[in-house]
Amino acid sequence: MIDTTRGPVTERTYAFLRDGILRGRYSVGSVLAETVLAEEMGISRTPVRYSLSQLLHDGLAEIGPRRQLIVRGFTPERRAEILLLREQLETLSVARACERMSADQIDVLRLNLLRQRRAAGEGREDDFIDLDEEFHLGIASGADLPLLEQFLRQLRGFVRLARLGAPRPPQVLVQVVAEHEEIVEAIESRDPETARAALVSHLERSDYVIAPPAATEAASR
């Protein structure tokens, strides 16, 4: 059940359902039934209907074989497309951030890195994933291209959904923090070439975030 006293019901319903998909509470391939969800959350069907429509528009849900709305699965081809788009957009973002990001915004990234290290050291994977997303979107914000930031925010949802079920051992999280540190240092040095190279290297080593093909293929059938 969601708290309907803290902001517009429709916005909170959408946020609740989106978060549930990205955290795996609603598994890939599971049916998103309007009536059932409304009963579970203790609200009317109207905000649920709107939220499901928005999830469909965002690409986090799709129409299943029986014309039911289901949580989206990813084929190998779609995962490859996500990785390609992510690299293209984020390299543009980080290069632009080298030119436009303020000292205060860089300080925010460094604070994020401290929180990442703590989460990695304590094995808090869910918190680490939240911080990882915050880090990359922070760079996009510093690039001062609002439309690019919007595209990346939607793309990060795909990345997060596709990473469900992938192993994330602690040593990998520690390595990710080190790679993020290299990116921040390049931004702070106002060195777009080094920043792009560090980001590409990071993304190429981050294939661990994408769930194994067998899991997502089976779910999308």
mmCIF file of C-alpha atoms in Angstrom:
data_model
loop_
_atom_site.group_PDB
_atom_site.id
_atom_site.type_symbol
_atom_site.label_atom_id
_atom_site.label_comp_id
_atom_site.label_asym_id
_atom_site.label_seq_id
_atom_site.Cartn_x
_atom_site.Cartn_y
_atom_site.Cartn_z
ATOM 1 C CA MET A 1 0.000 0.000 0.000
ATOM 2 C CA ILE A 2 1.330 3.445 -0.848
ATOM 3 C CA ASP A 3 1.150 6.542 1.347
ATOM 4 C CA THR A 4 -1.399 8.781 -0.357
ATOM 5 C CA THR A 5 -0.723 11.692 2.018
ATOM 6 C CA ARG A 6 2.708 12.537 0.584
ATOM 7 C CA GLY A 7 2.158 14.123 -2.801
ATOM 8 C CA PRO A 8 -0.141 13.520 -5.786
ATOM 9 C CA VAL A 9 -1.465 9.960 -5.860
ATOM 10 C CA THR A 10 -0.758 9.480 -9.569
ATOM 11 C CA GLU A 11 2.891 10.497 -9.236
ATOM 12 C CA ARG A 12 3.430 8.301 -6.184
ATOM 13 C CA THR A 13 1.694 5.369 -7.866
ATOM 14 C CA TYR A 14 3.933 5.643 -10.916
ATOM 15 C CA ALA A 15 7.056 5.985 -8.748
ATOM 16 C CA PHE A 16 6.014 2.962 -6.665
ATOM 17 C CA LEU A 17 5.398 0.744 -9.697
ATOM 18 C CA ARG A 18 8.538 1.883 -11.522
ATOM 19 C CA ASP A 19 10.650 1.262 -8.441
ATOM 20 C CA GLY A 20 9.029 -2.148 -8.027
ATOM 21 C CA ILE A 21 9.976 -3.118 -11.576
ATOM 22 C CA LEU A 22 13.545 -1.812 -11.334
ATOM 23 C CA ARG A 23 14.126 -3.559 -7.995
ATOM 24 C CA GLY A 24 12.618 -6.843 -9.138
ATOM 25 C CA ARG A 25 9.514 -6.834 -6.941
ATOM 26 C CA TYR A 26 7.611 -7.277 -10.191
ATOM 27 C CA SER A 27 9.675 -9.808 -12.105
ATOM 28 C CA VAL A 28 10.301 -9.772 -15.842
ATOM 29 C CA GLY A 29 7.315 -11.283 -17.625
ATOM 30 C CA SER A 30 4.911 -10.873 -14.702
ATOM 31 C CA VAL A 31 1.441 -9.496 -15.429
ATOM 32 C CA LEU A 32 0.669 -5.928 -14.346
ATOM 33 C CA ALA A 33 -3.072 -6.173 -13.750
ATOM 34 C CA GLU A 34 -4.791 -2.866 -13.097
ATOM 35 C CA THR A 35 -7.429 -4.217 -10.707
ATOM 36 C CA VAL A 36 -5.013 -6.357 -8.707
ATOM 37 C CA LEU A 37 -2.481 -3.555 -8.326
ATOM 38 C CA ALA A 38 -5.150 -1.064 -7.256
ATOM 39 C CA GLU A 39 -6.339 -3.463 -4.550
ATOM 40 C CA GLU A 40 -2.789 -4.152 -3.366
ATOM 41 C CA MET A 41 -2.017 -0.436 -3.079
ATOM 42 C CA GLY A 42 -5.372 0.507 -1.581
ATOM 43 C CA ILE A 43 -6.188 3.128 -4.217
ATOM 44 C CA SER A 44 -8.610 3.581 -7.100
ATOM 45 C CA ARG A 45 -7.890 2.167 -10.525
ATOM 46 C CA THR A 46 -7.515 5.576 -12.198
ATOM 47 C CA PRO A 47 -3.956 6.409 -11.020
ATOM 48 C CA VAL A 48 -2.931 2.809 -11.638
ATOM 49 C CA ARG A 49 -4.287 2.941 -15.190
ATOM 50 C CA TYR A 50 -2.371 6.150 -15.899
ATOM 51 C CA SER A 51 0.819 4.769 -14.348
ATOM 52 C CA LEU A 52 0.664 1.564 -16.374
ATOM 53 C CA SER A 53 0.192 3.612 -19.538
ATOM 54 C CA GLN A 54 3.272 5.634 -18.615
ATOM 55 C CA LEU A 55 5.324 2.487 -17.940
ATOM 56 C CA LEU A 56 4.312 1.198 -21.365
ATOM 57 C CA HIS A 57 5.369 4.503 -22.917
ATOM 58 C CA ASP A 58 8.685 4.388 -21.021
ATOM 59 C CA GLY A 59 9.435 0.912 -22.353
ATOM 60 C CA LEU A 60 9.507 -0.790 -18.946
ATOM 61 C CA ALA A 61 6.310 -2.689 -19.732
ATOM 62 C CA GLU A 62 4.999 -4.274 -22.915
ATOM 63 C CA ILE A 63 1.932 -6.037 -24.281
ATOM 64 C CA GLY A 64 2.277 -9.785 -23.723
ATOM 65 C CA PRO A 65 1.058 -12.716 -25.839
ATOM 66 C CA ARG A 66 -2.403 -12.627 -24.242
ATOM 67 C CA ARG A 67 -2.775 -8.853 -24.671
ATOM 68 C CA GLN A 68 -1.926 -8.363 -21.020
ATOM 69 C CA LEU A 69 0.516 -5.740 -19.822
ATOM 70 C CA ILE A 70 3.693 -7.398 -18.534
ATOM 71 C CA VAL A 71 7.099 -6.328 -17.240
ATOM 72 C CA ARG A 72 9.401 -6.078 -20.224
ATOM 73 C CA GLY A 73 12.038 -8.704 -21.006
ATOM 74 C CA PHE A 74 15.169 -8.156 -23.084
ATOM 75 C CA THR A 75 16.467 -10.169 -26.023
ATOM 76 C CA PRO A 76 20.230 -10.291 -26.698
ATOM 77 C CA GLU A 77 19.694 -7.833 -29.553
ATOM 78 C CA ARG A 78 17.897 -5.357 -27.293
ATOM 79 C CA ARG A 79 20.600 -5.623 -24.630
ATOM 80 C CA ALA A 80 23.257 -4.906 -27.270
ATOM 81 C CA GLU A 81 21.255 -1.881 -28.415
ATOM 82 C CA ILE A 82 21.046 -0.575 -24.843
ATOM 83 C CA LEU A 83 24.806 -0.858 -24.374
ATOM 84 C CA LEU A 84 25.504 0.856 -27.704
ATOM 85 C CA LEU A 85 23.188 3.778 -26.983
ATOM 86 C CA ARG A 86 24.497 4.106 -23.460
ATOM 87 C CA GLU A 87 28.075 4.413 -24.670
ATOM 88 C CA GLN A 88 27.214 6.962 -27.348
ATOM 89 C CA LEU A 89 25.123 9.172 -25.077
ATOM 90 C CA GLU A 90 27.296 8.953 -21.983
ATOM 91 C CA THR A 91 30.530 9.742 -23.833
ATOM 92 C CA LEU A 92 28.850 12.869 -25.177
ATOM 93 C CA SER A 93 27.640 13.647 -21.670
ATOM 94 C CA VAL A 94 31.030 13.263 -19.974
ATOM 95 C CA ALA A 95 32.881 15.278 -22.637
ATOM 96 C CA ARG A 96 30.393 18.122 -22.294
ATOM 97 C CA ALA A 97 30.603 17.897 -18.486
ATOM 98 C CA CYS A 98 34.350 18.556 -18.722
ATOM 99 C CA GLU A 99 33.474 21.939 -20.196
ATOM 100 C CA ARG A 100 30.352 22.874 -18.241
ATOM 101 C CA MET A 101 30.317 21.116 -14.863
ATOM 102 C CA SER A 102 30.736 23.465 -11.902
ATOM 103 C CA ALA A 103 33.050 22.902 -8.943
ATOM 104 C CA ASP A 104 30.006 22.394 -6.712
ATOM 105 C CA GLN A 105 28.668 19.688 -9.026
ATOM 106 C CA ILE A 106 32.049 17.945 -8.988
ATOM 107 C CA ASP A 107 31.962 18.042 -5.183
ATOM 108 C CA VAL A 108 28.567 16.318 -5.331
ATOM 109 C CA LEU A 109 30.098 13.567 -7.487
ATOM 110 C CA ARG A 110 32.919 13.111 -4.980
ATOM 111 C CA LEU A 111 30.435 12.838 -2.127
ATOM 112 C CA ASN A 112 28.601 10.224 -4.167
ATOM 113 C CA LEU A 113 31.891 8.300 -4.524
ATOM 114 C CA LEU A 114 32.342 8.263 -0.746
ATOM 115 C CA ARG A 115 28.864 6.802 -0.353
ATOM 116 C CA GLN A 116 29.594 4.266 -3.105
ATOM 117 C CA ARG A 117 32.724 3.080 -1.279
ATOM 118 C CA ARG A 118 30.773 2.655 1.930
ATOM 119 C CA ALA A 119 27.970 0.747 0.211
ATOM 120 C CA ALA A 120 30.459 -1.501 -1.621
ATOM 121 C CA GLY A 121 32.406 -2.196 1.569
ATOM 122 C CA GLU A 122 29.237 -3.113 3.439
ATOM 123 C CA GLY A 123 27.868 -5.237 0.594
ATOM 124 C CA ARG A 124 24.730 -3.103 0.151
ATOM 125 C CA GLU A 125 24.124 -3.899 -3.521
ATOM 126 C CA ASP A 126 20.754 -2.175 -3.882
ATOM 127 C CA ASP A 127 22.096 1.031 -2.368
ATOM 128 C CA PHE A 128 25.168 0.801 -4.589
ATOM 129 C CA ILE A 129 23.016 0.513 -7.710
ATOM 130 C CA ASP A 130 21.046 3.600 -6.660
ATOM 131 C CA LEU A 131 24.309 5.513 -6.157
ATOM 132 C CA ASP A 132 25.701 4.282 -9.474
ATOM 133 C CA GLU A 133 22.637 5.611 -11.269
ATOM 134 C CA GLU A 134 22.862 8.884 -9.337
ATOM 135 C CA PHE A 135 26.533 9.212 -10.329
ATOM 136 C CA HIS A 136 25.964 8.819 -14.061
ATOM 137 C CA LEU A 137 22.928 11.095 -14.051
ATOM 138 C CA GLY A 138 24.945 13.635 -12.063
ATOM 139 C CA ILE A 139 27.424 13.790 -14.922
ATOM 140 C CA ALA A 140 24.549 14.273 -17.358
ATOM 141 C CA SER A 141 23.221 17.109 -15.218
ATOM 142 C CA GLY A 142 26.644 18.746 -15.264
ATOM 143 C CA ALA A 143 26.704 18.537 -19.049
ATOM 144 C CA ASP A 144 23.930 21.150 -19.040
ATOM 145 C CA LEU A 145 21.959 19.468 -21.819
ATOM 146 C CA PRO A 146 18.476 18.851 -20.359
ATOM 147 C CA LEU A 147 17.225 16.752 -23.274
ATOM 148 C CA LEU A 148 20.302 14.513 -23.130
ATOM 149 C CA GLU A 149 19.773 14.099 -19.394
ATOM 150 C CA GLN A 150 16.162 13.094 -20.055
ATOM 151 C CA PHE A 151 17.206 10.472 -22.618
ATOM 152 C CA LEU A 152 19.838 9.066 -20.265
ATOM 153 C CA ARG A 153 17.390 8.903 -17.381
ATOM 154 C CA GLN A 154 15.071 6.738 -19.472
ATOM 155 C CA LEU A 155 17.961 4.630 -20.757
ATOM 156 C CA ARG A 156 19.227 4.060 -17.210
ATOM 157 C CA GLY A 157 15.853 2.486 -16.447
ATOM 158 C CA PHE A 158 16.465 -0.044 -19.218
ATOM 159 C CA VAL A 159 19.980 -0.726 -17.926
ATOM 160 C CA ARG A 160 18.707 -1.277 -14.421
ATOM 161 C CA LEU A 161 15.961 -3.630 -15.556
ATOM 162 C CA ALA A 162 18.372 -5.594 -17.738
ATOM 163 C CA ARG A 163 20.861 -5.963 -14.858
ATOM 164 C CA LEU A 164 18.367 -7.813 -12.625
ATOM 165 C CA GLY A 165 19.698 -11.248 -11.727
ATOM 166 C CA ALA A 166 23.282 -10.475 -12.726
ATOM 167 C CA PRO A 167 25.995 -11.342 -10.164
ATOM 168 C CA ARG A 168 27.615 -8.363 -8.453
ATOM 169 C CA PRO A 169 30.398 -9.639 -6.164
ATOM 170 C CA PRO A 170 31.893 -7.092 -3.729
ATOM 171 C CA GLN A 171 35.221 -6.932 -5.565
ATOM 172 C CA VAL A 172 33.410 -5.843 -8.726
ATOM 173 C CA LEU A 173 31.684 -3.019 -6.866
ATOM 174 C CA VAL A 174 35.035 -1.836 -5.498
ATOM 175 C CA GLN A 175 36.451 -1.842 -9.040
ATOM 176 C CA VAL A 176 33.495 0.196 -10.284
ATOM 177 C CA VAL A 177 34.181 2.848 -7.640
ATOM 178 C CA ALA A 178 37.818 3.066 -8.784
ATOM 179 C CA GLU A 179 36.681 3.517 -12.384
ATOM 180 C CA HIS A 180 34.243 6.228 -11.340
ATOM 181 C CA GLU A 181 37.102 7.982 -9.549
ATOM 182 C CA GLU A 182 39.111 8.070 -12.798
ATOM 183 C CA ILE A 183 36.168 9.648 -14.588
ATOM 184 C CA VAL A 184 35.749 12.350 -11.932
ATOM 185 C CA GLU A 185 39.461 13.162 -11.992
ATOM 186 C CA ALA A 186 39.313 13.637 -15.764
ATOM 187 C CA ILE A 187 36.281 15.910 -15.463
ATOM 188 C CA GLU A 188 37.986 17.948 -12.749
ATOM 189 C CA SER A 189 41.077 18.262 -14.981
ATOM 190 C CA ARG A 190 38.831 19.468 -17.836
ATOM 191 C CA ASP A 191 40.213 16.700 -20.042
ATOM 192 C CA PRO A 192 37.415 15.430 -22.331
ATOM 193 C CA GLU A 193 39.560 12.890 -24.191
ATOM 194 C CA THR A 194 40.708 11.197 -20.985
ATOM 195 C CA ALA A 195 37.178 11.373 -19.589
ATOM 196 C CA ARG A 196 35.735 9.701 -22.687
ATOM 197 C CA ALA A 197 38.405 6.991 -22.638
ATOM 198 C CA ALA A 198 37.845 6.318 -18.931
ATOM 199 C CA LEU A 199 34.093 6.113 -19.428
ATOM 200 C CA VAL A 200 34.313 3.773 -22.427
ATOM 201 C CA SER A 201 36.699 1.505 -20.527
ATOM 202 C CA HIS A 202 34.332 1.536 -17.562
ATOM 203 C CA LEU A 203 31.304 0.648 -19.675
ATOM 204 C CA GLU A 204 33.162 -2.124 -21.481
ATOM 205 C CA ARG A 205 34.061 -3.695 -18.129
ATOM 206 C CA SER A 206 30.555 -3.214 -16.807
ATOM 207 C CA ASP A 207 28.866 -5.958 -18.812
ATOM 208 C CA TYR A 208 28.255 -7.632 -15.450
ATOM 209 C CA VAL A 209 25.229 -5.367 -15.053
ATOM 210 C CA ILE A 210 23.398 -7.124 -17.864
ATOM 211 C CA ALA A 211 21.586 -10.267 -16.831
ATOM 212 C CA PRO A 212 22.545 -13.566 -18.493
ATOM 213 C CA PRO A 213 20.815 -14.086 -21.881
ATOM 214 C CA ALA A 214 19.064 -17.287 -20.806
ATOM 215 C CA ALA A 215 17.259 -15.499 -17.987
ATOM 216 C CA THR A 216 15.946 -12.599 -20.024
ATOM 217 C CA GLU A 217 15.158 -14.581 -23.154
ATOM 218 C CA ALA A 218 13.049 -17.037 -21.199
ATOM 219 C CA ALA A 219 11.218 -14.230 -19.444
ATOM 220 C CA SER A 220 10.410 -12.411 -22.665
ATOM 221 C CA ARG A 221 8.819 -15.395 -24.375
#
